[in-house]
Each structure stands twice: as C-alpha cells, then as structure tokens.
GROMACS .gro file of C-alpha atoms in nm:
model
   45
    1ALA     CA    1  -0.620   0.923   0.165
    2GLY     CA    2  -0.619   1.184  -0.073
    3VAL     CA    3  -0.367   1.040  -0.291
    4ILE     CA    4  -0.583   0.713  -0.308
    5GLY     CA    5  -0.891   0.832  -0.377
    6MET     CA    6  -0.723   1.034  -0.694
    7THR     CA    7  -0.593   0.752  -0.775
    8LYS     CA    8  -0.855   0.545  -0.817
    9SER     CA    9  -1.052   0.813  -0.948
   10MET     CA   10  -0.761   0.855  -1.273
   11ALA     CA   11  -0.778   0.491  -1.336
   12ARG     CA   12  -1.104   0.455  -1.340
   13GLU     CA   13  -1.105   0.702  -1.665
   14LEU     CA   14  -0.781   0.637  -1.810
   15GLY     CA   15  -0.795   0.260  -1.779
   16LYS     CA   16  -1.108   0.329  -2.074
   17LYS     CA   17  -0.810   0.455  -2.261
   18ASN     CA   18  -0.535   0.130  -2.167
   19ILE     CA   19  -0.368   0.382  -1.928
   20LEU     CA   20  -0.260   0.215  -1.582
   21VAL     CA   21  -0.252   0.467  -1.282
   22ASN     CA   22  -0.003   0.367  -0.990
   23ALA     CA   23   0.019   0.585  -0.658
   24VAL     CA   24   0.328   0.489  -0.425
   25ALA     CA   25   0.331   0.617  -0.053
   26PRO     CA   26   0.598   0.696   0.190
   27GLY     CA   27   0.639   0.457   0.487
   28PHE     CA   28   0.797   0.188   0.636
   29ILE     CA   29   0.798  -0.118   0.544
   30LYS     CA   30   0.949  -0.357   0.905
   31THR     CA   31   1.221  -0.540   0.844
   32GLU     CA   32   1.540  -0.575   1.088
   33MET     CA   33   1.672  -0.312   0.989
   34THR     CA   34   1.415  -0.099   1.083
   35ASP     CA   35   1.359  -0.232   1.430
   36LYS     CA   36   1.640  -0.108   1.490
   37ILE     CA   37   1.550   0.243   1.445
   38PRO     CA   38   1.465   0.361   1.773
   39GLU     CA   39   1.061   0.399   1.875
   40ASP     CA   40   1.046   0.783   1.941
   41ILE     CA   41   1.234   0.859   1.580
   42LYS     CA   42   0.952   0.631   1.427
   43ALA     CA   43   0.724   0.809   1.520
   44GLU     CA   44   0.845   1.183   1.407
   45MET     CA   45   0.876   1.004   1.033
   0.00000   0.00000   0.00000
C-alpha cells in the first residue's frame, strides 16, 4: 500500500511538469504455468 500511495502522490506532483510515474509490484499473474505450482510453494512467495 505504501508504494501505491507514494506513486499516486508523486504522479500528482510531477504530472504538473508532464512527468509520468509508474509502480511495479511483484506478484503472480494466473496462467497455466502458475497453475502447476503447488499451493504450499505459492503461499511462501
């Protein structure tokens, strides 16, 4: 939540100068490949 809040705040401030701000957060995208990972391993990630 902190990264998202910081990103929104920076986007508001820097947007005035035509600067874009993005955030990248780690995580899974559900695909056939990630469906094959056991649930206990996913829980550790």
